[in-house]
PDB file of C-alpha atoms in Angstrom:
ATOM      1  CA  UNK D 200      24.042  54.795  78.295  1.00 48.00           C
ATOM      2  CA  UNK D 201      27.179  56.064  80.299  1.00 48.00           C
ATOM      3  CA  UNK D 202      28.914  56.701  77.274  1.00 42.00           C
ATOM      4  CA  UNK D 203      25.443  58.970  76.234  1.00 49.00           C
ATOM      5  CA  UNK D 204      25.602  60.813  79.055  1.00 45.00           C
ATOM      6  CA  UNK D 205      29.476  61.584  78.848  1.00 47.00           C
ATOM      7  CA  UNK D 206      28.857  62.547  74.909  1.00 43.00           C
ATOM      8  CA  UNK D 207      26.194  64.824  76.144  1.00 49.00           C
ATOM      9  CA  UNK D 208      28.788  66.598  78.645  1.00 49.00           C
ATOM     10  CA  UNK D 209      31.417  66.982  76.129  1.00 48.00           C
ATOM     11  CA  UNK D 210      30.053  68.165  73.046  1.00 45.00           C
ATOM     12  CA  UNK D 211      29.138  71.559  74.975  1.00 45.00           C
ATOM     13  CA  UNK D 212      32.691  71.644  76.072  1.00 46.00           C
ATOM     14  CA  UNK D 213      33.930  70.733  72.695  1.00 40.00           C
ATOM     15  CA  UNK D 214      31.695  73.421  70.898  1.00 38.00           C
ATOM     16  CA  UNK D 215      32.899  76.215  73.470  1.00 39.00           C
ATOM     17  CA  UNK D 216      36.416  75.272  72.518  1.00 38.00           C
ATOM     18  CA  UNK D 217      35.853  75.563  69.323  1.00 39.00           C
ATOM     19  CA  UNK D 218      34.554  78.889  69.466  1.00 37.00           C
ATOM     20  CA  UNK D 219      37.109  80.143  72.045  1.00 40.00           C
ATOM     21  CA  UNK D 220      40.547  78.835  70.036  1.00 42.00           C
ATOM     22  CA  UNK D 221      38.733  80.110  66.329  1.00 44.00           C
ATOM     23  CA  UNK D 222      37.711  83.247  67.876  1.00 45.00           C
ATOM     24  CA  UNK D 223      39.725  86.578  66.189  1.00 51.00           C
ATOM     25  CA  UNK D 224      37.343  89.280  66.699  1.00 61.00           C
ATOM     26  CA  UNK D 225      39.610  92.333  68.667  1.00 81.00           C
ATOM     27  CA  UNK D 226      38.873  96.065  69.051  1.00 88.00           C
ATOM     28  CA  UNK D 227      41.375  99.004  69.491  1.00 92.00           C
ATOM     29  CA  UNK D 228      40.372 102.089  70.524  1.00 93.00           C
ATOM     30  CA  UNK D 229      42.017 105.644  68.998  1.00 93.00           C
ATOM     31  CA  UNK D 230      40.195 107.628  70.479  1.00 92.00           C
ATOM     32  CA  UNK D 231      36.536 108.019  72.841  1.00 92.00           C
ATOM     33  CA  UNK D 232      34.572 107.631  69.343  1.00 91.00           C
ATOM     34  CA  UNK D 233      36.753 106.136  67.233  1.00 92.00           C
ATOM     35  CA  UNK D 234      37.791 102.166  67.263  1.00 93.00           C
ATOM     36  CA  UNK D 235      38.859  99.485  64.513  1.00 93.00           C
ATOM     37  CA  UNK D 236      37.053  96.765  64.862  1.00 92.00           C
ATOM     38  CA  UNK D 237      38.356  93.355  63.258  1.00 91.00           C
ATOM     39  CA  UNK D 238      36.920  89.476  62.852  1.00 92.00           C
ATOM     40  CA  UNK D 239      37.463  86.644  60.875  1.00 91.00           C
ATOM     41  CA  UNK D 240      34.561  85.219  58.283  1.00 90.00           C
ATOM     42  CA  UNK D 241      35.502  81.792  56.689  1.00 87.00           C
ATOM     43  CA  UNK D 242      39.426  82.914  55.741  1.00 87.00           C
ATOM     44  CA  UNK D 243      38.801  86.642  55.755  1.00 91.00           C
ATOM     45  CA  UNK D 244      40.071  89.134  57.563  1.00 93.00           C
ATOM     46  CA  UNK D 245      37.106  91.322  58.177  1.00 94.00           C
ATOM     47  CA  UNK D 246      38.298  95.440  59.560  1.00 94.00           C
ATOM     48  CA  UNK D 247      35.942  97.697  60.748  1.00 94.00           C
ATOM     49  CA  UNK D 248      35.833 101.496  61.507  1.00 93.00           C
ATOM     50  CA  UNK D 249      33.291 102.140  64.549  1.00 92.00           C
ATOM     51  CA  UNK D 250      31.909 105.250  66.632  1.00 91.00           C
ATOM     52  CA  UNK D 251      33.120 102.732  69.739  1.00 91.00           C
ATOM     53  CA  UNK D 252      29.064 101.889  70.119  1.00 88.00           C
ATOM     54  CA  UNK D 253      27.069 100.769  67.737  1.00 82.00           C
ATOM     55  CA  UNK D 254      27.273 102.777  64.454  1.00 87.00           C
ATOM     56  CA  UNK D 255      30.528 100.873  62.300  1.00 89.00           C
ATOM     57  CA  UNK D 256      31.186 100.028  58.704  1.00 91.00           C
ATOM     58  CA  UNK D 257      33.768  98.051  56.684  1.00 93.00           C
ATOM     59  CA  UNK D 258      37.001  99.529  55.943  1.00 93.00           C
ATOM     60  CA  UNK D 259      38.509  96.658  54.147  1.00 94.00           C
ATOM     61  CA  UNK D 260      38.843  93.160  53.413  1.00 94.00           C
ATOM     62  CA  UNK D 261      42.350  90.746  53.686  1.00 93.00           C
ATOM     63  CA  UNK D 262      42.532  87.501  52.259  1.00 91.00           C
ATOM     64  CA  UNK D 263      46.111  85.832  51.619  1.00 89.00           C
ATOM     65  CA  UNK D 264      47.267  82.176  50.665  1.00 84.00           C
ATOM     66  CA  UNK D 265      46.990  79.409  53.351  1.00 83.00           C
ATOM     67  CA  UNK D 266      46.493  81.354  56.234  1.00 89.00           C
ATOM     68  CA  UNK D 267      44.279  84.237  58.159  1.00 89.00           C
ATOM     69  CA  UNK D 268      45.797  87.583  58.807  1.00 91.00           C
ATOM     70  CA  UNK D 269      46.118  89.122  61.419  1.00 92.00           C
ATOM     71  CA  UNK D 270      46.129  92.883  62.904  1.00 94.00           C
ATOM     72  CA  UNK D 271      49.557  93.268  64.999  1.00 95.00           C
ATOM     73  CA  UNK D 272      48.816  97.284  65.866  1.00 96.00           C
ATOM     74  CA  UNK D 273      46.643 100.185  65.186  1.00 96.00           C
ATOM     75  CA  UNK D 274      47.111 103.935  65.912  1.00 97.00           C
ATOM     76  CA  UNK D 275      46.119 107.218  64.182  1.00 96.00           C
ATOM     77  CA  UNK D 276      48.733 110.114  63.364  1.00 96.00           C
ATOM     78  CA  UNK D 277      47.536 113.886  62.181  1.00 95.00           C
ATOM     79  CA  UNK D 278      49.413 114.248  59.161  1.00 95.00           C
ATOM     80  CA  UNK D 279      48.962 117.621  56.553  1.00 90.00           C
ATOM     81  CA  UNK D 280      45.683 118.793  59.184  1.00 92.00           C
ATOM     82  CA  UNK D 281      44.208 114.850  58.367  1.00 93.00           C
ATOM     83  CA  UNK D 282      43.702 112.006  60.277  1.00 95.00           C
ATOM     84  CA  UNK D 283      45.397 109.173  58.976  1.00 97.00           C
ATOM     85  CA  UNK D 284      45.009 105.243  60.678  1.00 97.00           C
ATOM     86  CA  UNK D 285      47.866 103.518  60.317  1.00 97.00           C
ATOM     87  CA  UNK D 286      47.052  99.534  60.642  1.00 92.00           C
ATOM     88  CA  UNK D 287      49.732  96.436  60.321  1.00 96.00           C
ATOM     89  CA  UNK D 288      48.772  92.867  59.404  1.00 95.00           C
ATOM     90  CA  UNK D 289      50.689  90.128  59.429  1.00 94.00           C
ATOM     91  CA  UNK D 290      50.572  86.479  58.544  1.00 93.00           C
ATOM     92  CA  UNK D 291      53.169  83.333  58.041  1.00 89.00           C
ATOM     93  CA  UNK D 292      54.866  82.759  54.909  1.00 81.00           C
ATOM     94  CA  UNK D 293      58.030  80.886  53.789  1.00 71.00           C
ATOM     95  CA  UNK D 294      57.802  81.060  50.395  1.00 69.00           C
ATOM     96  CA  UNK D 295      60.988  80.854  48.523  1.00 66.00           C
ATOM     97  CA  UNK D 296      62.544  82.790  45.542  1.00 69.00           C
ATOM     98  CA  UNK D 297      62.943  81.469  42.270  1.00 66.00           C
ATOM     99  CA  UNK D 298      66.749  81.177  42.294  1.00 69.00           C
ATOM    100  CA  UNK D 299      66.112  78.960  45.150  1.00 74.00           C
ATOM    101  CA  UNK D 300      68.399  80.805  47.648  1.00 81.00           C
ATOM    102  CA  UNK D 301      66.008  83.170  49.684  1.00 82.00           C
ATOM    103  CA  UNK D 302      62.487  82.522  51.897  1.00 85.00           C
ATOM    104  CA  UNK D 303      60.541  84.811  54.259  1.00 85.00           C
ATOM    105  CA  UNK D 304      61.831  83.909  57.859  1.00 83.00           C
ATOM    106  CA  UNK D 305      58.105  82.455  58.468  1.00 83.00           C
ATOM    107  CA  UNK D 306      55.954  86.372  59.034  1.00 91.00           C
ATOM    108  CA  UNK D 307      55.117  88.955  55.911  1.00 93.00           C
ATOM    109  CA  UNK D 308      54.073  92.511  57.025  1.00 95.00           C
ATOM    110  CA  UNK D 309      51.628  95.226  55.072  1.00 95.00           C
ATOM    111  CA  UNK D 310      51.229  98.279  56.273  1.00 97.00           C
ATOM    112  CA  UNK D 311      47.935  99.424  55.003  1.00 96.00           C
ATOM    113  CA  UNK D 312      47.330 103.645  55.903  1.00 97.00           C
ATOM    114  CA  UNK D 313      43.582 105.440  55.527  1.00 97.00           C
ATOM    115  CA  UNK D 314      42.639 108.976  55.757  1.00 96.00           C
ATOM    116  CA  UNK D 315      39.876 109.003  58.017  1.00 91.00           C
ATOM    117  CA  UNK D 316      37.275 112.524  58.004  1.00 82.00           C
ATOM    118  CA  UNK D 317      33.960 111.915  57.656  1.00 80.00           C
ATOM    119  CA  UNK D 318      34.428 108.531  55.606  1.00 87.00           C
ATOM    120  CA  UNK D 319      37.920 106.914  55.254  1.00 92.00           C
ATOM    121  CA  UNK D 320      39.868 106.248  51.814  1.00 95.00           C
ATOM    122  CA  UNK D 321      42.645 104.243  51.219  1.00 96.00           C
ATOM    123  CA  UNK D 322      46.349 106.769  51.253  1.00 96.00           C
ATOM    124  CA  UNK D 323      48.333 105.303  48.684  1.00 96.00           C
ATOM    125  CA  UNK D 324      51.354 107.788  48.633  1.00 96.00           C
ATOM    126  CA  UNK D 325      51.959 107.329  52.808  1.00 97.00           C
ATOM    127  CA  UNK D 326      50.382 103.378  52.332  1.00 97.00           C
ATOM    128  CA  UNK D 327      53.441 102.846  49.327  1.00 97.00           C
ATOM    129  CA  UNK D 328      56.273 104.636  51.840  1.00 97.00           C
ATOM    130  CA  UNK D 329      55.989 101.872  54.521  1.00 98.00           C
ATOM    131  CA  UNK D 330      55.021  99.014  52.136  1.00 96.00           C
ATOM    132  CA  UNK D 331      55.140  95.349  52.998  1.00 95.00           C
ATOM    133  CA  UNK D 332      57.434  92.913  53.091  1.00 93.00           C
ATOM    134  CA  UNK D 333      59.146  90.256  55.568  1.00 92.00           C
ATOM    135  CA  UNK D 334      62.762  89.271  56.966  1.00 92.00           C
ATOM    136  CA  UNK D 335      64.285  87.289  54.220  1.00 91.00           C
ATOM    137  CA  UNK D 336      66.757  84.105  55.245  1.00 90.00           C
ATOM    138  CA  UNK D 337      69.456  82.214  53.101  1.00 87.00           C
ATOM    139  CA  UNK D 338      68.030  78.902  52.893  1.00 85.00           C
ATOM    140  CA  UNK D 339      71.572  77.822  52.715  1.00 86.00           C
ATOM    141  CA  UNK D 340      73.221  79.834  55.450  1.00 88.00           C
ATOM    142  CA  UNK D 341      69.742  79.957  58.115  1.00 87.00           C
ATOM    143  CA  UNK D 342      70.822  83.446  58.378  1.00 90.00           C
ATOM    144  CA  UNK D 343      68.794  86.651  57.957  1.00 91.00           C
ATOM    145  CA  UNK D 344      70.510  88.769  54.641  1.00 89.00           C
ATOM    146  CA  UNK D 345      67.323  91.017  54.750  1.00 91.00           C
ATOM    147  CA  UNK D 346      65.127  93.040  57.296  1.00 94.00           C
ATOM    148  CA  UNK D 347      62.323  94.359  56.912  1.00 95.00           C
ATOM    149  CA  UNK D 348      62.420  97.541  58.561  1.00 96.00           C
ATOM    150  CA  UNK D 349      58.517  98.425  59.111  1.00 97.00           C
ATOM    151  CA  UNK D 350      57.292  95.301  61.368  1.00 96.00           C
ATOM    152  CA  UNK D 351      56.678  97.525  64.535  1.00 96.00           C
ATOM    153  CA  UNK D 352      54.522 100.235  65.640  1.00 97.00           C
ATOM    154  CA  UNK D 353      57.647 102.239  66.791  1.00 97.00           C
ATOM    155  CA  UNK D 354      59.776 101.946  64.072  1.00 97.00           C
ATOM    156  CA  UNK D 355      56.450 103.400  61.667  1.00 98.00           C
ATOM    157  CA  UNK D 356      56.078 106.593  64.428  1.00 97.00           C
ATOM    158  CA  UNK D 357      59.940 107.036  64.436  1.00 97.00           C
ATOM    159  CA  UNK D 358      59.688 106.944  60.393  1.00 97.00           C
ATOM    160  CA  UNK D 359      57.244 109.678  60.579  1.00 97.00           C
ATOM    161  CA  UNK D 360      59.004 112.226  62.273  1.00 96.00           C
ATOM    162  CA  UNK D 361      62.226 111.531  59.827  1.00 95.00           C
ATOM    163  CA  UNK D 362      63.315 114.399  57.644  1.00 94.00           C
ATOM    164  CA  UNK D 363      63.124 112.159  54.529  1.00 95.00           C
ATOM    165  CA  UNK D 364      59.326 111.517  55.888  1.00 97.00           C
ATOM    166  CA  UNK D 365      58.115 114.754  55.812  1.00 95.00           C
ATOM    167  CA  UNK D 366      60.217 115.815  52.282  1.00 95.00           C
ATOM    168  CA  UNK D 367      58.418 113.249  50.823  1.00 96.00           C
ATOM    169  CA  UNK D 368      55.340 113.632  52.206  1.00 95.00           C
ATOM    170  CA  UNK D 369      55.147 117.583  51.010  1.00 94.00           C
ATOM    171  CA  UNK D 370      56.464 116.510  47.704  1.00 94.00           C
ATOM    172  CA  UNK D 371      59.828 117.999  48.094  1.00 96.00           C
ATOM    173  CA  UNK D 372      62.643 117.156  45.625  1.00 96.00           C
ATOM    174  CA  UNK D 373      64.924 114.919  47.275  1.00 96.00           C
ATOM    175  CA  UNK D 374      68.641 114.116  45.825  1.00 97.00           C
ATOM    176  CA  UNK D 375      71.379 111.715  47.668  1.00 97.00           C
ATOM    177  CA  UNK D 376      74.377 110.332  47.154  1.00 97.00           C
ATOM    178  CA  UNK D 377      75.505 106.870  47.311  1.00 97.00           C
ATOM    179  CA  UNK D 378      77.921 105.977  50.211  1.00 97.00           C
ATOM    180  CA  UNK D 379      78.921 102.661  48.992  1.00 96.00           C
ATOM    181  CA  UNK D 380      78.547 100.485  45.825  1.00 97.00           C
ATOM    182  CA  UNK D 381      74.781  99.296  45.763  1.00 97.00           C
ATOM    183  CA  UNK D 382      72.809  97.176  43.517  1.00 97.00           C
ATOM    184  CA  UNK D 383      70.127  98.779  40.892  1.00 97.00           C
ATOM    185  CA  UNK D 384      66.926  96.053  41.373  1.00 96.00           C
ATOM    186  CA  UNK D 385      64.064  96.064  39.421  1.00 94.00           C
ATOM    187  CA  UNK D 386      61.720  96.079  42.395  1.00 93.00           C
ATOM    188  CA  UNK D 387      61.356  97.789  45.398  1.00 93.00           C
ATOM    189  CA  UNK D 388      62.942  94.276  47.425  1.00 90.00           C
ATOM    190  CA  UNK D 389      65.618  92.033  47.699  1.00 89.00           C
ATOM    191  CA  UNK D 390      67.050  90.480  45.044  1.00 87.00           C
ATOM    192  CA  UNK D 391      70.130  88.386  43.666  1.00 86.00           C
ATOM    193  CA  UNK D 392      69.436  89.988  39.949  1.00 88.00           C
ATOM    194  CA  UNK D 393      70.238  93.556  39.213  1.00 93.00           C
ATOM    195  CA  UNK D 394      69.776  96.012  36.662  1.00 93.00           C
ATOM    196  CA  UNK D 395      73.418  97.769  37.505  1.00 94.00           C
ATOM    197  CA  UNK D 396      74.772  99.485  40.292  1.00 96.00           C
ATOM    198  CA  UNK D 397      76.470 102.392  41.533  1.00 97.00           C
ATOM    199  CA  UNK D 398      79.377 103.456  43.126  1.00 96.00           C
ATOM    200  CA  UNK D 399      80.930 105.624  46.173  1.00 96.00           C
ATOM    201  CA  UNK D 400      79.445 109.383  45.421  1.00 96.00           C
ATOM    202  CA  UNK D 401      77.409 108.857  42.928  1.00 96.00           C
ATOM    203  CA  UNK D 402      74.764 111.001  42.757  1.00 97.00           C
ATOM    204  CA  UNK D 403      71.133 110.634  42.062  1.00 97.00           C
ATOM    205  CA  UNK D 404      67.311 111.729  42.302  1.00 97.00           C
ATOM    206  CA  UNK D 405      64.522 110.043  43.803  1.00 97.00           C
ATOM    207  CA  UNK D 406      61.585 109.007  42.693  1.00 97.00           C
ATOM    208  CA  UNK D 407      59.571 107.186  44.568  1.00 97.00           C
ATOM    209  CA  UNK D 408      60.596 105.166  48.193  1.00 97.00           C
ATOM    210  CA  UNK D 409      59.077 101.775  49.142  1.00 97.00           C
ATOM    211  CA  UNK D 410      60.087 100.165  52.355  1.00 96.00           C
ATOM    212  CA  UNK D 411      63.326 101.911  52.347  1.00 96.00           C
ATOM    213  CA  UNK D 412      64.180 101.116  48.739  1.00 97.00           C
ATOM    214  CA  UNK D 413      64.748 104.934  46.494  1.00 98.00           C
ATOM    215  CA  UNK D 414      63.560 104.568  42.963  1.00 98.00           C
ATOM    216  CA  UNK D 415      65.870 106.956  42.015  1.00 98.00           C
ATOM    217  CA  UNK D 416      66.761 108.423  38.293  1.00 97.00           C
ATOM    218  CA  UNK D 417      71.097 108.621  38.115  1.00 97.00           C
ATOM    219  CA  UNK D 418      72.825 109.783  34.830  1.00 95.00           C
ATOM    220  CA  UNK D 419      76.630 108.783  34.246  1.00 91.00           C
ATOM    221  CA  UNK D 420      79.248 110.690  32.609  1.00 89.00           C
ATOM    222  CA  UNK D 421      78.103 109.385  29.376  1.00 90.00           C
ATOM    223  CA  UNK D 422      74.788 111.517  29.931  1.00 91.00           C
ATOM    224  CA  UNK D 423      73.049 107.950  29.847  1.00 92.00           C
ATOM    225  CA  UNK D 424      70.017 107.817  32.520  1.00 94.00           C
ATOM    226  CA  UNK D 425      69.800 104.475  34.175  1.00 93.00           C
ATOM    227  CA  UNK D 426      66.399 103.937  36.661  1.00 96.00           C
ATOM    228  CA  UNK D 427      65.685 101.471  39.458  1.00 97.00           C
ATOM    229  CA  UNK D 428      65.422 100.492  43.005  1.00 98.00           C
ATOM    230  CA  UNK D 429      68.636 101.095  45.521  1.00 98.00           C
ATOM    231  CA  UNK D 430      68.542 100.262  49.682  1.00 97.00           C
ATOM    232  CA  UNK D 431      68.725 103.450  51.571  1.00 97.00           C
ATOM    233  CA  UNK D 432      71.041 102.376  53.643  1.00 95.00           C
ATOM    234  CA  UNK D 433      73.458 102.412  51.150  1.00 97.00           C
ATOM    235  CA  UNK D 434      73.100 106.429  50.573  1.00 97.00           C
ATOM    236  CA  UNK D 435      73.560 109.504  52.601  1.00 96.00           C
ATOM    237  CA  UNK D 436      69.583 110.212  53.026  1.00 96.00           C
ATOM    238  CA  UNK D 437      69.459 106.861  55.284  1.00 93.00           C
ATOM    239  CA  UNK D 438      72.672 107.900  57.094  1.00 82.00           C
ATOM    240  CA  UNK D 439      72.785 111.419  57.826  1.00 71.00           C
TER     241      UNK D 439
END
């Protein structure tokens, strides 16, 4: 009967545990009548816009492989006269590459931007700028080879007062030139295969950006044009 009556106790105490530990539901507040709202439903990432009482509605839905994401900041910026939220989630990840020499260093990022009137939509073009990603490690070496530069709430507001920012942003044509050899990729990310590369002052158009990658458009002295995806921070528009 003791061990009853101890059961009894404990499975309250176990149950409120429970609860406590598998508990995700957090709140941010932008401004006196607007707040994101997020929880978690089975492995969903549930977000919410709210009037910061009781009037809210879903914004969007996460779901991502073997774990539950979650929201690492939230703020709104005016951009072009519109209210844009800006929203980061996060979760762990260490998957590896298929040449077997790169993995996440454990955290991915995606930064996820709506335009918020009346109802929100999705903003692809300023959503696509800041992009996703992760730090990436030499499985070899232990040592980071890649950083993802958008994993913080400062270095997205910093971003967003950046002259390249703003050309893009008001669809300005935007040339560079490249400051030291760099690799073409095929993607907007990391990569041991390349498409080509360029050289010291070689000169080129972007695109589209991603992350701090330029898809830029270059053509070579044999009036061949050659596309892809070079790191910033091998041109002069990353280091003026």
């Amino acid at each position: 009967w003791s061990v009853q009556i101890m059961l009894k106790k404990l499975i309250p105490c176990i149950i409120f545990f429970f609860i406590c530990c598998n508990s995700y539901a957090t709140e941010y507040k932008l401004t006196d009548n607007i707040c994101i709202m997020s929880d978690i439903k089975n492995d969903l990432l549930l977000v919410y816009k709210s009037d910061c009482k009781k009037e809210k509605y879903l914004l969007d839905t996460f779901q991502v492989p073997n774990d539950i994401p979650k929201i690492d900041f939230v703020f709104q910026e005016e951009i072009s006269n519109k209210k844009n939220i800006f929203f980061s989630i996060s979760y762990s990840d260490s998957y590896r590459d298929v040449n077997n020499k790169t993995n996440y260093a454990d955290t991915y990022h995606i930064n996820y931007v709506y335009q918020c009137e009346t109802q929100c939509k999705f903003n692809k073009k300023i959503s696509n700028f800041f992009g996703n990603g992760g730090d990436l490690i030499n499985i070899y070496t232990n040592k980071i080879i890649y950083k993802f530069p958008y994993s913080s709430e400062k270095s997205i507001k910093n971003e967003l007062k950046s002259s390249l920012f703003k050309k893009w942003i008001y669809n300005k044509k935007i040339q560079g030139k490249v400051i030291k050899k760099t690799y073409i990729n095929e993607n907007s990310q990391f990569s041991f295969s390349h498409l080509g590369y360029l050289i010291k002052n070689d000169e080129f158009t972007v695109k589209d950006i991603s992350s701090k990658w330029l898809n830029i458009s270059f053509t070579n002295k044999n009036g061949n044009r050659i596309t892809g995806w070079i790191a910033c921070n091998d041109t002069n528009i990353c280091n003026n």
